[in-house]
Short mmCIF file of C-alpha atoms and ligand atoms in Angstrom, two decimals:
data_model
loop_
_atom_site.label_atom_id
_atom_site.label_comp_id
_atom_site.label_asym_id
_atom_site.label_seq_id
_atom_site.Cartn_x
_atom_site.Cartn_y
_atom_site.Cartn_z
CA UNK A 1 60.39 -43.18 10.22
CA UNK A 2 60.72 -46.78 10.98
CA UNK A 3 60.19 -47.64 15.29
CA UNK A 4 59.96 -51.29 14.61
CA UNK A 5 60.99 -52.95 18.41
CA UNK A 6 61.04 -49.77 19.74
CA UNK A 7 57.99 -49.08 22.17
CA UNK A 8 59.58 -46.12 24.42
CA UNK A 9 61.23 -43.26 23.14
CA UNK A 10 61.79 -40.28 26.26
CA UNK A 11 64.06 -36.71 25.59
CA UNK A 12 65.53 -34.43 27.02
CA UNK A 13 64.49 -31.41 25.46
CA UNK A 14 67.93 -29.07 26.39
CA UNK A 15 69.52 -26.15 24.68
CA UNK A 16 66.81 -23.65 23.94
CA UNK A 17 68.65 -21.02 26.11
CA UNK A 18 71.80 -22.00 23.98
CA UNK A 19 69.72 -21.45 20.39
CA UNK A 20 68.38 -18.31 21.88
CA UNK A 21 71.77 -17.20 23.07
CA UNK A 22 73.62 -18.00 19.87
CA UNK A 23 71.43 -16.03 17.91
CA UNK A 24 71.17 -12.71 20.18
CA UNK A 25 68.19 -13.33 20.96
CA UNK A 26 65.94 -13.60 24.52
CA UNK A 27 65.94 -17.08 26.26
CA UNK A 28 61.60 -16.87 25.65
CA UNK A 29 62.37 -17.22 21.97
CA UNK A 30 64.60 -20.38 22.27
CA UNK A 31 61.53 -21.33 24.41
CA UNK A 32 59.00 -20.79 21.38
CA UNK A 33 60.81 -22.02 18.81
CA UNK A 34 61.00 -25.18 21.31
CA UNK A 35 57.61 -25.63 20.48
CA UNK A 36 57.65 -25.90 17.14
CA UNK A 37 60.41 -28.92 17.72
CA UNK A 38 57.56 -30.57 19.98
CA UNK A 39 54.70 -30.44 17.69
CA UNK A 40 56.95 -31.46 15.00
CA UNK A 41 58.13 -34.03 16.58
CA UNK A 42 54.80 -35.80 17.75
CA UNK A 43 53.57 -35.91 14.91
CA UNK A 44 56.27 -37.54 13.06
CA UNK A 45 56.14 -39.93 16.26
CA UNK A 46 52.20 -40.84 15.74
CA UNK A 47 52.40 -40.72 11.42
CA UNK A 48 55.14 -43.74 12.52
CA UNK A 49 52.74 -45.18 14.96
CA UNK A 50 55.60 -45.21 18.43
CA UNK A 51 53.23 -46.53 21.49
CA UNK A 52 54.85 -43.50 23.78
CA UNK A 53 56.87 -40.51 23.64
CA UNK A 54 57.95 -38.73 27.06
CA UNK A 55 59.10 -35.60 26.87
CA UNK A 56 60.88 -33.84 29.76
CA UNK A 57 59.17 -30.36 29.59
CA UNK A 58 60.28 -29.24 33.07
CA UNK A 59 61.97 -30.47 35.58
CA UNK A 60 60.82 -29.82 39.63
CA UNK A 61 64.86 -27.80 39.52
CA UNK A 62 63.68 -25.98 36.50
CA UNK A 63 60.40 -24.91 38.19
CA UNK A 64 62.26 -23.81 41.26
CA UNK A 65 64.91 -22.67 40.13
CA UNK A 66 64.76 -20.56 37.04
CA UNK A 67 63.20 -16.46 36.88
CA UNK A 68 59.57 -16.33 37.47
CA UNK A 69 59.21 -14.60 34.06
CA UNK A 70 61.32 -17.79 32.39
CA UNK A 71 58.72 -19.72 33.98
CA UNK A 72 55.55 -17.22 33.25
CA UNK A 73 56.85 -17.53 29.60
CA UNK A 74 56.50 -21.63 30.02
CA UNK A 75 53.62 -21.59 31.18
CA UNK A 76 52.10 -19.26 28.80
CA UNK A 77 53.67 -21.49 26.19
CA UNK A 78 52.25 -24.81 27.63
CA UNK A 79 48.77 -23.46 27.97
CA UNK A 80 48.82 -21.92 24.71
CA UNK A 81 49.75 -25.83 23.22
CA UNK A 82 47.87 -27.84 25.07
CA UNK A 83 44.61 -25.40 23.36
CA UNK A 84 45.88 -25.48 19.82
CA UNK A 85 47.19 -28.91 19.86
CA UNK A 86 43.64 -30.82 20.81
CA UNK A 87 42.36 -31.16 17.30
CA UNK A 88 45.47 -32.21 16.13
CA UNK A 89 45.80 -34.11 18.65
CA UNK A 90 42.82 -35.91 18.00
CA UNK A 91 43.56 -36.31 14.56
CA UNK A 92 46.15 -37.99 14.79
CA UNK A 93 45.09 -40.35 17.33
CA UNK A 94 47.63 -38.78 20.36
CA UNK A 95 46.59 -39.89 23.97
CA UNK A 96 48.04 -37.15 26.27
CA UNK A 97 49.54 -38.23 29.63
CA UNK A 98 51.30 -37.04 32.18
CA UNK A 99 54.47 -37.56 34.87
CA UNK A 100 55.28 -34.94 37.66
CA UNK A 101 53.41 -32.67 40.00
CA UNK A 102 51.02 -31.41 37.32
CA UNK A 103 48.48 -29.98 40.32
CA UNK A 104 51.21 -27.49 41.55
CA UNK A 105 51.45 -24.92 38.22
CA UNK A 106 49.19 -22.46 38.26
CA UNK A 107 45.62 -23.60 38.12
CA UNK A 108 44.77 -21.88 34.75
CA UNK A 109 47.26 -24.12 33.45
CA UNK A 110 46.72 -27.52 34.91
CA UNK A 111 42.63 -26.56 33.78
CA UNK A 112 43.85 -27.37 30.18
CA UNK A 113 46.38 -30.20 30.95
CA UNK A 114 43.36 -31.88 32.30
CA UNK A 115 40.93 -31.13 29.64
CA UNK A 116 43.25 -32.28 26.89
CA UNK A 117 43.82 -35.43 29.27
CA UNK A 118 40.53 -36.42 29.71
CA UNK A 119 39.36 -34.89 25.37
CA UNK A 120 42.35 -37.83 24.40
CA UNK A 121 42.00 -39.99 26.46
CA UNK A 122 40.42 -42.72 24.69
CA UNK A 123 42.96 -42.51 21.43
CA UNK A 124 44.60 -44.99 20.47
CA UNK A 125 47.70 -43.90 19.00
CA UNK A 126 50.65 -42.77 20.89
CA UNK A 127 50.75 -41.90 24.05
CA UNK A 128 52.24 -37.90 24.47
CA UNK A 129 53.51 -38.02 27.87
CA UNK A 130 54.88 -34.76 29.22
CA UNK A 131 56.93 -35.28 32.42
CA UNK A 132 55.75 -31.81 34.07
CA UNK A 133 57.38 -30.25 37.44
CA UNK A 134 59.12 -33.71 37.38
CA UNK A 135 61.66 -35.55 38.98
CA UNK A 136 62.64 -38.72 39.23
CA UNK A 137 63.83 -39.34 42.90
CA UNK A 138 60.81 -37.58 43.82
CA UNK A 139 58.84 -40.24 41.54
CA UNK A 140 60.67 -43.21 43.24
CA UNK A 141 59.94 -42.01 46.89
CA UNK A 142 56.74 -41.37 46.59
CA UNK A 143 55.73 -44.98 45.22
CA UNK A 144 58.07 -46.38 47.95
CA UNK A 145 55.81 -44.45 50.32
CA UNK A 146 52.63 -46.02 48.21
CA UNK A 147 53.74 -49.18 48.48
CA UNK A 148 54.59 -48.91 52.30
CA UNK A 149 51.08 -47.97 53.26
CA UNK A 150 50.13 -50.96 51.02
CA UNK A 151 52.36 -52.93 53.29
CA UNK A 152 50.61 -51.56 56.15
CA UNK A 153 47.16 -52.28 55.43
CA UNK A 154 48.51 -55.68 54.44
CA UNK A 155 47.81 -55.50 50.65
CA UNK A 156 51.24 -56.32 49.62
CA UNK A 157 53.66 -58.81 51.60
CA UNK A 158 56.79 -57.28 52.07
CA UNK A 159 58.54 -60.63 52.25
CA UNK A 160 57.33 -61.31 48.47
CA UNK A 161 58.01 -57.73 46.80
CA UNK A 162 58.72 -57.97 42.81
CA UNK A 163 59.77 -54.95 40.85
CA UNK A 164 56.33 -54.62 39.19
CA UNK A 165 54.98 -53.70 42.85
CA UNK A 166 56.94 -50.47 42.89
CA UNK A 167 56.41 -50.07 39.22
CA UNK A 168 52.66 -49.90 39.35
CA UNK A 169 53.19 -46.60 42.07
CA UNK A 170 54.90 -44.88 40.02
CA UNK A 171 53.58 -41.64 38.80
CA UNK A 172 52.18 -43.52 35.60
CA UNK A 173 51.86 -47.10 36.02
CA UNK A 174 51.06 -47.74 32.41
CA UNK A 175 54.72 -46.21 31.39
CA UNK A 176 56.77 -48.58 29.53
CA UNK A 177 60.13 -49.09 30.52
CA UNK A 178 62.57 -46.49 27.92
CA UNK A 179 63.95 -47.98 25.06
CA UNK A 180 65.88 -45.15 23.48
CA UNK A 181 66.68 -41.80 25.74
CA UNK A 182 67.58 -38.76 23.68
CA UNK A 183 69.18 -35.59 24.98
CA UNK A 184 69.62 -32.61 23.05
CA UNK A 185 72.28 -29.97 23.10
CA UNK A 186 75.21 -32.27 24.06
CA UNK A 187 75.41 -32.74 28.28
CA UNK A 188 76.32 -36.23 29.20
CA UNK A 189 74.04 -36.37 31.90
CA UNK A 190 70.23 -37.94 33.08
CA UNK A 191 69.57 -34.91 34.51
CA UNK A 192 67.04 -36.93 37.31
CA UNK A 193 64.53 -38.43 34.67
CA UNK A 194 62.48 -41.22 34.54
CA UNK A 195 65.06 -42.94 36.66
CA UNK A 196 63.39 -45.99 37.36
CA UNK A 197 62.01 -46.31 33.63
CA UNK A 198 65.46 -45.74 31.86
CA UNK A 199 67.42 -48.76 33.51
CA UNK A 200 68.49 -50.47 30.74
CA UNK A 201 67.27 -47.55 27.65
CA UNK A 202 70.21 -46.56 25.15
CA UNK A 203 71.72 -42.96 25.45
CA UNK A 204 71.78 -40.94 21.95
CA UNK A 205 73.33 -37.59 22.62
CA UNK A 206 73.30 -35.09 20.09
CA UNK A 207 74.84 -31.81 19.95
CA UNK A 208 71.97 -30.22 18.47
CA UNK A 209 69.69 -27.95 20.08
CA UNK A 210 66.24 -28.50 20.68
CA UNK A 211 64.92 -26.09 18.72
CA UNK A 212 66.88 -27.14 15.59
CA UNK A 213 65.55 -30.79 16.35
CA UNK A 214 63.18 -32.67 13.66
CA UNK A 215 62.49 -35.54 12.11
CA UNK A 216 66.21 -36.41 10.87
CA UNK A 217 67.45 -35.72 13.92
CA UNK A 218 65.32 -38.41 15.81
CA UNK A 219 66.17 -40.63 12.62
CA UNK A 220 69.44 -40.51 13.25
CA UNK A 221 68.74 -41.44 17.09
CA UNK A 222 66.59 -44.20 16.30
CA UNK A 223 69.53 -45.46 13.74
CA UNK A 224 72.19 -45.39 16.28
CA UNK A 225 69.59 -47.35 19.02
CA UNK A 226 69.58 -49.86 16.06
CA UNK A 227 72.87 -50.33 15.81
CA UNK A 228 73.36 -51.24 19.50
CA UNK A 229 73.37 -54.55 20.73
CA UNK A 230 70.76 -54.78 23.79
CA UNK A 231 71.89 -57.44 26.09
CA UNK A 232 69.80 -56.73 29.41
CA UNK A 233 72.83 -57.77 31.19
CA UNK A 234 72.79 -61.42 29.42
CA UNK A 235 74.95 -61.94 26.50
CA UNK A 236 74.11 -61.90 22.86
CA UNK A 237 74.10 -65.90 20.83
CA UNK A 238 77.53 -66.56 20.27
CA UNK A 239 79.09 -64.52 23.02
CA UNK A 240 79.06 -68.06 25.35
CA UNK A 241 82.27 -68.93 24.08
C1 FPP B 1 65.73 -26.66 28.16
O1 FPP B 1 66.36 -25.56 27.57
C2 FPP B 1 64.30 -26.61 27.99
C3 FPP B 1 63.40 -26.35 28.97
C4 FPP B 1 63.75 -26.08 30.37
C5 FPP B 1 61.97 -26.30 28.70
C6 FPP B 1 61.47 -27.12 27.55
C7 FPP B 1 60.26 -26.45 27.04
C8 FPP B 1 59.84 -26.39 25.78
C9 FPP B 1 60.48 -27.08 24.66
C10 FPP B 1 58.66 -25.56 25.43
C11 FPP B 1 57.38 -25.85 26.15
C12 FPP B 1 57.00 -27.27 26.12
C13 FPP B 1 55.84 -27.77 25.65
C14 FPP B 1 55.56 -29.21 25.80
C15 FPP B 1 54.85 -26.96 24.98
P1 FPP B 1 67.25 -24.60 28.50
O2 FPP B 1 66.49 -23.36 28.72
O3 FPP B 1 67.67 -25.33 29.73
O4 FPP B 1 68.46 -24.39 27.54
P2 FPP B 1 69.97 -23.98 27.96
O5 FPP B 1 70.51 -25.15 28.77
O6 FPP B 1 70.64 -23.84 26.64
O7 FPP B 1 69.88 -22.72 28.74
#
């Protein structure tokens, strides 16, 4: 897989409930077989050396929202990856990260975010973030509340503000901005992620599920961000006239 010019790759990891469904089988299983997608995935993502892959795991709706055995069964699952994915993980070079209110899952859980954190943490291939009891409003108030008290105590002028001062209090300040956004399973929507970070990314929707997503599939995505003509809100040489 060729990621030439592209630093940030983020997805939205939908349609496991759909796969499940589809198949007559229990949402958990769509879940699992999710999994497989994921480590699939990041490694085809560090073999082709992308700086950093975000992956929407759960959002702070999900976490609220869905049946507490849904979420027992993600949580299981999460734990059970973040244990059998170190060594491969270290490998291949993977940095783990994280967005999102990681300390509010269960502690058992957040015990072996952090260890896998802190065992990768100085790789340096890509960075595996997993945006975690996330949301991205959340995210953007709570670094406007950072940089207020920095206003307060008079470390930042409020008078001179750039964008890089709100960027840098955001729940990961070394996050690129997105290049390419992916969601899975079809919906037209952001869904509340990475808000800030996704300003001026390219969309690729696909219809397939995330469980059914591999290697071709992001292919395909990357081929279509190609394709695209990125203009920041400029125009392209030529377009003048
Ligand atoms: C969306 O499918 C997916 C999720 C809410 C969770 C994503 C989780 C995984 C892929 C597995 C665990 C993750 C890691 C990193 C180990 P959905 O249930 O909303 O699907 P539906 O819209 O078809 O119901």
């Amino acid at each position: 897989m060729d990621v030439t010019g592209l630093r940030h790759i983020a997805i939205i990891m939908d349609g496991n409930g759909r796969w499940a469904r589809a198949r007559g089988l229990a949402r958990a299983r769509g879940h699992r077989a999710g999994v497989d997608s994921v480590r699939d995935i990041v490694t085809d993502c560090a073999s082709a050396k992308l700086e950093w892959l975000t992956l929407f795991a759960l959002s702070t709706e999900n976490y609220r929202r869905r049946p507490r055995t849904e979420i027992r069964t993600l949580m299981a699952l999460l734990r059970r990856f973040m244990i059998a994915e170190r060594a491969t993980f270290m490998k291949n070079g993977v940095r783990l990260r994280t967005v999102g209110r990681v300390d509010e899952l269960p502690p058992k859980v957040v015990k072996e975010i952090r260890a896998t954190e802190e065992l990768t943490a100085g790789n340096d291939g890509t960075v595996l973030s997993l945006a975690l009891n996330y949301g991205g409003r959340r995210e953007i108030l709570d670094a406007a509340r950072r940089l207020a008290a920095a206003a307060q105590s008079g470390e930042v002028d409020l008078d001179d503000l750039s964008e890089d001062d709100l960027s840098r209090r955001l729940d990961d300040p070394l996050m690129p901005d997105v290049d390419l956004l992916v969601r899975t399973a079809g919906e037209m929507r952001i869904s509340n992620f990475l808000l800030w970070q996704v300003s001026y990314g390219e969309i690729h929707v696909t219809p397939t599920c995330w469980p059914d997503f591999r290697r071709a599939n992001l292919e395909a995505a990357v081929d279509d961000y190609r394709r695209r003509s990125r203009r920041f809100g400029g125009l392209l040489a030529g377009e003048e006239r």
